[in-house]
CSV table of C-alpha atoms in Angstrom, one decimal:
chain,number,residue,atom,x,y,z
A,159,UNK,CA,5.3,23.4,3.3
A,160,UNK,CA,2.5,23.0,0.8
A,161,UNK,CA,4.0,24.8,-2.2
A,162,UNK,CA,2.6,22.0,-4.4
A,163,UNK,CA,-0.9,23.0,-3.6
A,164,UNK,CA,-2.2,25.1,-6.5
A,165,UNK,CA,-5.6,26.4,-7.5
A,166,UNK,CA,-6.5,24.3,-10.6
A,167,UNK,CA,-9.7,22.8,-11.7
A,168,UNK,CA,-10.1,19.7,-13.7
A,169,UNK,CA,-13.8,18.5,-13.8
A,170,UNK,CA,-14.0,14.8,-13.3
A,171,UNK,CA,-11.2,14.6,-10.8
A,172,UNK,CA,-11.6,14.2,-7.0
A,173,UNK,CA,-11.1,17.6,-5.3
A,174,UNK,CA,-8.4,17.7,-2.7
A,175,UNK,CA,-9.1,20.7,-0.5
A,176,UNK,CA,-6.5,21.9,2.0
A,177,UNK,CA,-4.5,24.9,3.1
A,178,UNK,CA,-1.1,25.8,4.6
A,179,UNK,CA,-2.8,27.5,7.5
A,180,UNK,CA,-4.0,24.1,8.8
A,181,UNK,CA,-0.4,23.6,9.9
A,182,UNK,CA,-0.5,26.6,12.2
A,183,UNK,CA,-2.4,24.8,15.0
A,184,UNK,CA,0.2,23.3,17.2
A,185,UNK,CA,-0.2,22.7,20.9
A,186,UNK,CA,3.1,21.2,21.7
A,187,UNK,CA,5.7,18.5,21.1
A,188,UNK,CA,4.3,15.0,21.4
A,189,UNK,CA,0.7,15.9,20.9
A,190,UNK,CA,-1.0,13.3,18.7
A,191,UNK,CA,-3.0,15.8,16.7
A,192,UNK,CA,0.0,17.4,15.1
A,193,UNK,CA,0.9,19.2,11.9
A,194,UNK,CA,2.9,16.1,10.8
A,195,UNK,CA,-0.4,14.3,10.1
A,196,UNK,CA,-0.9,16.4,7.0
A,197,UNK,CA,2.7,15.9,5.9
A,198,UNK,CA,2.4,12.2,6.3
A,199,UNK,CA,-0.7,12.2,4.1
A,200,UNK,CA,1.0,14.4,1.5
A,201,UNK,CA,4.1,12.2,1.4
A,202,UNK,CA,2.0,9.0,1.0
A,203,UNK,CA,-0.1,10.5,-1.8
A,204,UNK,CA,3.1,11.5,-3.6
A,205,UNK,CA,4.6,8.1,-3.1
A,206,UNK,CA,1.4,6.5,-4.4
A,207,UNK,CA,1.4,8.8,-7.5
A,208,UNK,CA,-2.2,9.8,-6.7
A,209,UNK,CA,-1.9,13.5,-7.3
A,210,UNK,CA,-2.5,13.1,-11.1
A,211,UNK,CA,-6.1,12.0,-10.1
A,212,UNK,CA,-6.8,15.0,-7.9
A,213,UNK,CA,-7.9,18.6,-8.3
A,214,UNK,CA,-5.9,20.5,-5.7
A,215,UNK,CA,-7.9,23.4,-4.2
A,216,UNK,CA,-7.1,26.0,-1.5
A,217,UNK,CA,-9.5,26.2,1.4
A,218,UNK,CA,-11.1,29.6,2.1
A,219,UNK,CA,-11.7,31.0,5.6
A,220,UNK,CA,-15.2,30.0,6.8
A,221,UNK,CA,-17.5,32.9,7.2
A,222,UNK,CA,-19.1,34.0,10.5
A,223,UNK,CA,-22.5,33.3,9.0
A,224,UNK,CA,-21.6,29.7,8.0
A,225,UNK,CA,-20.2,29.0,11.5
A,226,UNK,CA,-23.4,30.5,13.1
A,227,UNK,CA,-25.6,27.9,11.4
A,228,UNK,CA,-24.0,25.3,13.7
A,229,UNK,CA,-22.5,27.0,16.7
A,230,UNK,CA,-24.0,29.3,19.4
A,231,UNK,CA,-22.8,32.9,19.2
A,232,UNK,CA,-21.5,32.9,22.8
A,233,UNK,CA,-19.4,29.9,22.1
A,234,UNK,CA,-17.9,31.5,19.0
A,235,UNK,CA,-17.1,34.6,21.1
A,236,UNK,CA,-15.6,32.4,23.8
A,237,UNK,CA,-13.2,30.8,21.3
A,238,UNK,CA,-12.1,34.2,20.0
A,239,UNK,CA,-11.6,35.5,23.5
A,240,UNK,CA,-9.6,32.4,24.6
A,241,UNK,CA,-7.1,32.5,21.7
A,242,UNK,CA,-3.7,33.0,23.3
A,243,UNK,CA,-1.1,35.4,21.9
A,244,UNK,CA,1.6,33.0,22.9
A,245,UNK,CA,1.9,29.6,24.4
A,246,UNK,CA,-1.3,27.6,24.9
A,247,UNK,CA,-4.7,28.0,26.5
A,248,UNK,CA,-6.5,24.8,27.7
A,249,UNK,CA,-10.2,24.5,27.1
A,250,UNK,CA,-10.4,21.1,28.8
A,251,UNK,CA,-8.1,18.4,29.8
A,252,UNK,CA,-7.1,17.4,26.3
A,253,UNK,CA,-8.2,20.3,24.1
A,254,UNK,CA,-5.9,23.3,24.0
A,255,UNK,CA,-5.5,26.4,21.8
A,256,UNK,CA,-2.3,27.9,20.3
A,257,UNK,CA,-2.0,31.3,18.5
A,258,UNK,CA,-2.6,29.5,15.2
A,259,UNK,CA,-5.6,27.4,16.3
A,260,UNK,CA,-8.5,29.5,15.0
A,261,UNK,CA,-7.0,30.4,11.6
A,262,UNK,CA,-6.4,26.6,11.1
A,263,UNK,CA,-9.9,25.8,12.3
A,264,UNK,CA,-11.5,28.4,10.1
A,265,UNK,CA,-9.6,27.0,7.1
A,266,UNK,CA,-10.7,23.5,8.1
A,267,UNK,CA,-14.4,24.5,8.2
A,268,UNK,CA,-14.0,26.6,5.1
A,269,UNK,CA,-12.5,23.6,3.2
A,270,UNK,CA,-15.7,21.6,3.7
A,271,UNK,CA,-17.8,24.5,2.5
A,272,UNK,CA,-15.6,24.8,-0.6
A,273,UNK,CA,-15.8,21.1,-1.2
A,274,UNK,CA,-19.7,21.2,-1.0
A,275,UNK,CA,-19.7,24.0,-3.6
A,276,UNK,CA,-17.4,22.1,-5.9
A,277,UNK,CA,-19.4,18.9,-5.7
A,278,UNK,CA,-22.9,20.5,-5.9
A,279,UNK,CA,-21.8,22.8,-8.8
A,280,UNK,CA,-20.5,19.8,-10.7
A,281,UNK,CA,-16.9,21.1,-10.7
A,282,UNK,CA,-15.8,17.8,-9.0
A,283,UNK,CA,-17.5,14.5,-8.6
A,284,UNK,CA,-16.4,14.2,-5.0
A,285,UNK,CA,-14.0,15.7,-2.6
A,286,UNK,CA,-11.6,15.0,0.3
A,287,UNK,CA,-10.7,17.7,2.8
A,288,UNK,CA,-7.2,17.2,4.1
A,289,UNK,CA,-7.6,19.4,7.2
A,290,UNK,CA,-6.9,19.9,10.8
A,291,UNK,CA,-7.9,20.4,13.6
A,292,UNK,CA,-10.7,17.8,13.3
A,293,UNK,CA,-14.3,18.5,14.1
A,294,UNK,CA,-16.7,15.7,14.9
A,295,UNK,CA,-16.4,16.0,18.7
A,296,UNK,CA,-17.2,19.8,18.7
A,297,UNK,CA,-20.8,20.3,19.8
A,298,UNK,CA,-22.9,23.4,19.1
A,299,UNK,CA,-21.5,25.1,22.2
A,300,UNK,CA,-18.6,23.0,23.4
A,301,UNK,CA,-15.0,22.2,22.2
A,302,UNK,CA,-13.6,18.8,23.1
A,303,UNK,CA,-11.6,15.9,21.8
A,304,UNK,CA,-9.1,18.1,19.8
A,305,UNK,CA,-12.1,19.8,18.0
A,306,UNK,CA,-13.2,23.4,17.9
A,307,UNK,CA,-15.6,23.9,15.0
A,308,UNK,CA,-17.6,20.9,13.7
A,309,UNK,CA,-16.3,21.1,10.2
A,310,UNK,CA,-18.5,18.5,8.7
A,311,UNK,CA,-21.7,20.0,10.3
A,312,UNK,CA,-20.8,23.4,8.8
A,313,UNK,CA,-20.6,21.8,5.4
A,314,UNK,CA,-23.9,20.0,5.9
A,315,UNK,CA,-25.7,23.2,6.8
A,316,UNK,CA,-24.1,24.9,3.8
A,317,UNK,CA,-25.4,22.1,1.6
A,318,UNK,CA,-28.9,22.6,3.0
A,319,UNK,CA,-29.0,26.5,3.0
A,320,UNK,CA,-27.0,27.2,-0.1
A,321,UNK,CA,-27.8,24.3,-2.3
A,322,UNK,CA,-31.3,23.3,-1.0
A,323,UNK,CA,-30.5,19.7,-0.3
A,324,UNK,CA,-33.2,18.0,1.9
A,325,UNK,CA,-31.8,14.6,2.7
A,326,UNK,CA,-28.1,14.3,3.7
A,327,UNK,CA,-26.4,11.2,5.1
A,328,UNK,CA,-23.4,11.3,7.4
A,329,UNK,CA,-21.0,8.3,7.6
A,330,UNK,CA,-18.6,8.3,10.6
A,331,UNK,CA,-16.0,5.4,10.9
A,332,UNK,CA,-13.7,7.1,13.3
A,333,UNK,CA,-12.7,5.0,16.3
A,334,UNK,CA,-14.3,7.6,18.6
A,335,UNK,CA,-18.0,8.4,18.5
A,336,UNK,CA,-18.9,11.7,16.7
A,337,UNK,CA,-20.7,13.0,19.7
A,338,UNK,CA,-20.7,16.6,18.4
A,339,UNK,CA,-22.2,15.7,15.1
A,340,UNK,CA,-24.9,13.7,16.8
A,341,UNK,CA,-25.7,16.5,19.2
A,342,UNK,CA,-26.0,19.0,16.4
A,343,UNK,CA,-28.3,16.9,14.2
A,344,UNK,CA,-30.2,14.9,16.8
A,345,UNK,CA,-33.8,14.4,15.6
A,346,UNK,CA,-33.2,16.3,12.4
A,347,UNK,CA,-35.4,14.5,9.8
A,348,UNK,CA,-33.3,15.9,7.0
A,349,UNK,CA,-30.1,14.2,8.2
A,350,UNK,CA,-29.3,10.5,8.8
A,351,UNK,CA,-26.1,9.6,10.6
A,352,UNK,CA,-24.6,6.1,10.5
A,353,UNK,CA,-21.5,5.4,12.6
A,354,UNK,CA,-19.3,2.8,14.2
A,355,UNK,CA,-17.0,3.4,17.1
A,356,UNK,CA,-15.2,1.6,19.8
A,357,UNK,CA,-17.2,1.3,23.0
A,358,UNK,CA,-16.7,1.8,25.9
A,359,UNK,CA,-14.2,4.5,24.9
A,360,UNK,CA,-13.9,8.2,24.7
A,361,UNK,CA,-16.2,10.2,24.6
A,362,UNK,CA,-18.1,7.4,26.5
A,363,UNK,CA,-21.4,7.9,24.8
A,364,UNK,CA,-23.3,6.9,21.6
A,365,UNK,CA,-24.5,3.6,22.8
A,366,UNK,CA,-27.9,5.3,23.5
A,367,UNK,CA,-28.7,7.3,20.3
A,368,UNK,CA,-30.0,10.8,20.8
A,369,UNK,CA,-32.5,10.5,18.0
A,370,UNK,CA,-34.2,8.1,15.6
A,371,UNK,CA,-32.1,9.5,12.8
A,372,UNK,CA,-28.9,8.1,14.5
A,373,UNK,CA,-27.7,4.6,13.5
A,374,UNK,CA,-25.0,4.3,16.2
A,375,UNK,CA,-23.2,0.9,16.2
A,376,UNK,CA,-20.8,0.5,19.2
A,377,UNK,CA,-18.1,-2.1,18.6
A,378,UNK,CA,-15.9,-3.9,21.1
A,379,UNK,CA,-12.1,-3.4,21.3
A,380,UNK,CA,-10.4,-5.8,18.9
A,381,UNK,CA,-13.2,-5.7,16.4
A,382,UNK,CA,-12.0,-6.8,12.9
A,383,UNK,CA,-12.5,-5.6,9.4
A,384,UNK,CA,-14.9,-8.4,8.9
A,385,UNK,CA,-17.0,-7.2,11.9
A,386,UNK,CA,-17.0,-3.7,10.4
A,387,UNK,CA,-18.1,-4.9,7.0
A,388,UNK,CA,-20.9,-6.9,8.5
A,389,UNK,CA,-22.2,-3.7,10.3
A,390,UNK,CA,-22.1,-1.7,7.1
A,391,UNK,CA,-24.0,-4.4,5.1
A,392,UNK,CA,-26.5,-5.3,7.8
A,393,UNK,CA,-27.2,-2.1,9.7
A,394,UNK,CA,-26.1,0.9,7.6
A,395,UNK,CA,-27.4,-0.1,4.1
A,396,UNK,CA,-31.0,-0.7,5.0
A,397,UNK,CA,-31.3,2.7,6.7
A,398,UNK,CA,-29.4,4.5,4.0
A,399,UNK,CA,-31.5,2.9,1.3
A,400,UNK,CA,-34.7,3.8,2.9
A,401,UNK,CA,-33.5,7.4,3.5
A,402,UNK,CA,-32.4,7.8,-0.1
A,403,UNK,CA,-29.9,10.7,0.5
A,404,UNK,CA,-29.1,13.4,-2.0
A,405,UNK,CA,-25.5,13.7,-0.7
A,406,UNK,CA,-23.1,11.8,1.5
A,407,UNK,CA,-20.6,13.3,4.0
A,408,UNK,CA,-17.9,11.1,5.5
A,409,UNK,CA,-16.3,11.8,8.9
A,410,UNK,CA,-13.2,10.0,7.8
A,411,UNK,CA,-11.2,9.0,10.9
A,412,UNK,CA,-8.5,6.4,10.4
A,413,UNK,CA,-7.7,5.7,14.1
A,414,UNK,CA,-9.6,2.4,14.0
A,415,UNK,CA,-6.6,1.1,12.1
A,416,UNK,CA,-5.0,-1.8,14.0
A,417,UNK,CA,-1.6,0.0,14.1
A,418,UNK,CA,-3.1,3.2,15.6
A,419,UNK,CA,-2.5,3.2,19.4
A,420,UNK,CA,-5.3,5.8,19.9
A,421,UNK,CA,-7.8,2.9,19.7
A,422,UNK,CA,-7.9,-0.8,19.9
A,423,UNK,CA,-9.7,-1.9,16.8
A,424,UNK,CA,-8.4,-4.0,13.9
A,425,UNK,CA,-9.2,-2.2,10.6
A,426,UNK,CA,-6.6,-2.0,7.8
A,427,UNK,CA,-6.3,-0.1,4.6
A,428,UNK,CA,-8.3,-2.6,2.6
A,429,UNK,CA,-11.3,-2.0,4.9
A,430,UNK,CA,-11.2,1.7,4.3
A,431,UNK,CA,-10.9,1.2,0.6
A,432,UNK,CA,-13.8,-1.3,0.6
A,433,UNK,CA,-16.2,1.0,2.5
A,434,UNK,CA,-15.3,3.9,0.3
A,435,UNK,CA,-16.0,1.9,-2.9
A,436,UNK,CA,-19.3,0.7,-1.4
A,437,UNK,CA,-20.2,4.3,-0.6
A,438,UNK,CA,-19.2,5.3,-4.1
A,439,UNK,CA,-21.5,2.7,-5.6
A,440,UNK,CA,-24.4,3.7,-3.3
A,441,UNK,CA,-23.8,7.4,-4.1
A,442,UNK,CA,-23.9,6.7,-7.9
A,443,UNK,CA,-27.3,5.1,-7.5
A,444,UNK,CA,-28.9,7.5,-5.0
A,445,UNK,CA,-27.3,10.9,-5.1
A,446,UNK,CA,-25.5,11.6,-8.4
A,447,UNK,CA,-22.2,10.4,-6.9
A,448,UNK,CA,-22.1,13.4,-4.5
A,449,UNK,CA,-19.6,12.7,-1.6
A,450,UNK,CA,-17.6,15.0,0.6
A,451,UNK,CA,-15.1,13.3,2.8
A,452,UNK,CA,-13.6,15.1,5.8
A,453,UNK,CA,-10.5,14.1,7.7
A,454,UNK,CA,-11.1,13.4,11.4
A,455,UNK,CA,-8.8,11.2,13.5
A,456,UNK,CA,-5.8,9.0,12.6
A,457,UNK,CA,-2.7,9.6,14.7
A,458,UNK,CA,-0.1,7.0,13.9
A,459,UNK,CA,1.5,8.6,10.9
A,460,UNK,CA,2.4,5.7,8.6
A,461,UNK,CA,-1.0,3.9,8.8
A,462,UNK,CA,-2.8,7.3,8.5
A,463,UNK,CA,-1.0,8.1,5.3
A,464,UNK,CA,-1.6,4.6,3.8
A,465,UNK,CA,-5.3,4.6,4.8
A,466,UNK,CA,-6.0,8.0,3.4
A,467,UNK,CA,-4.3,6.9,0.1
A,468,UNK,CA,-6.5,3.9,0.0
A,469,UNK,CA,-9.6,6.0,0.7
A,470,UNK,CA,-8.6,8.6,-2.0
A,471,UNK,CA,-7.7,5.9,-4.5
A,472,UNK,CA,-11.3,4.6,-4.2
A,473,UNK,CA,-12.8,8.1,-4.4
A,474,UNK,CA,-10.8,8.9,-7.5
A,475,UNK,CA,-11.5,5.6,-9.3
A,476,UNK,CA,-15.2,6.5,-9.7
């Protein structure tokens, strides 16, 4: 499916990190978190002629040590024991496993680790991880919301342990609150998380932040791009500026798009491009341009592809 994905390095180009194995997680016809999501992104990037501005990189399998920096040993063992040989095994009402789930999830987490290395070693100015399953609902010892490993959290811990970064900012603009990321980094003075999310809405939390390092901004159903931009300017920027991060991670969920039936917000491609360009400018001033963006939600295929293309266009224009 991804024969176009080759291992090539071109310093100065945005890294596009993915792997064929991310297609192996499939829990049934009609499930919104489906392999077709990555195909839709690929097709839109081809149509938009953006691949010339990307360095395409294969994601490795995440190591046990890297996962253990985020997830409890018993939880990791539980996932391994729960992996079905055929069919599906349901972890909760909306999170199931298929035989290909864990290899996909291990490539997804490994992609973020690889992206961190590329950016921190100056092999790429920034990176986008085109991966699935997503991760921001996965807590340290709990799978939920289509998520198994918290991919972004694994990358943040790698940046701290392997590259010695002491101040890392996380931006999450998925329509659903990144409860797993918040649980993992609550009260961590080395991490600042800024997020918007529809509320009340799944996972029905976030309105009461778990720590002072959490800038959680609940938004009503129907909130517009103008509402989103106001939050970024008035609530995110002051905290980000005071924190002065050395690197930025983005939980890039695109299900707040007005055409995505998973939520009820009103963002469009221009809003995703705008916030990405603003983050690019901020990163250039504060953290040597270091940004790693990680795909989270986005389930209506056409707006997902268009939104990712707008996001990558901004990343690659730096």
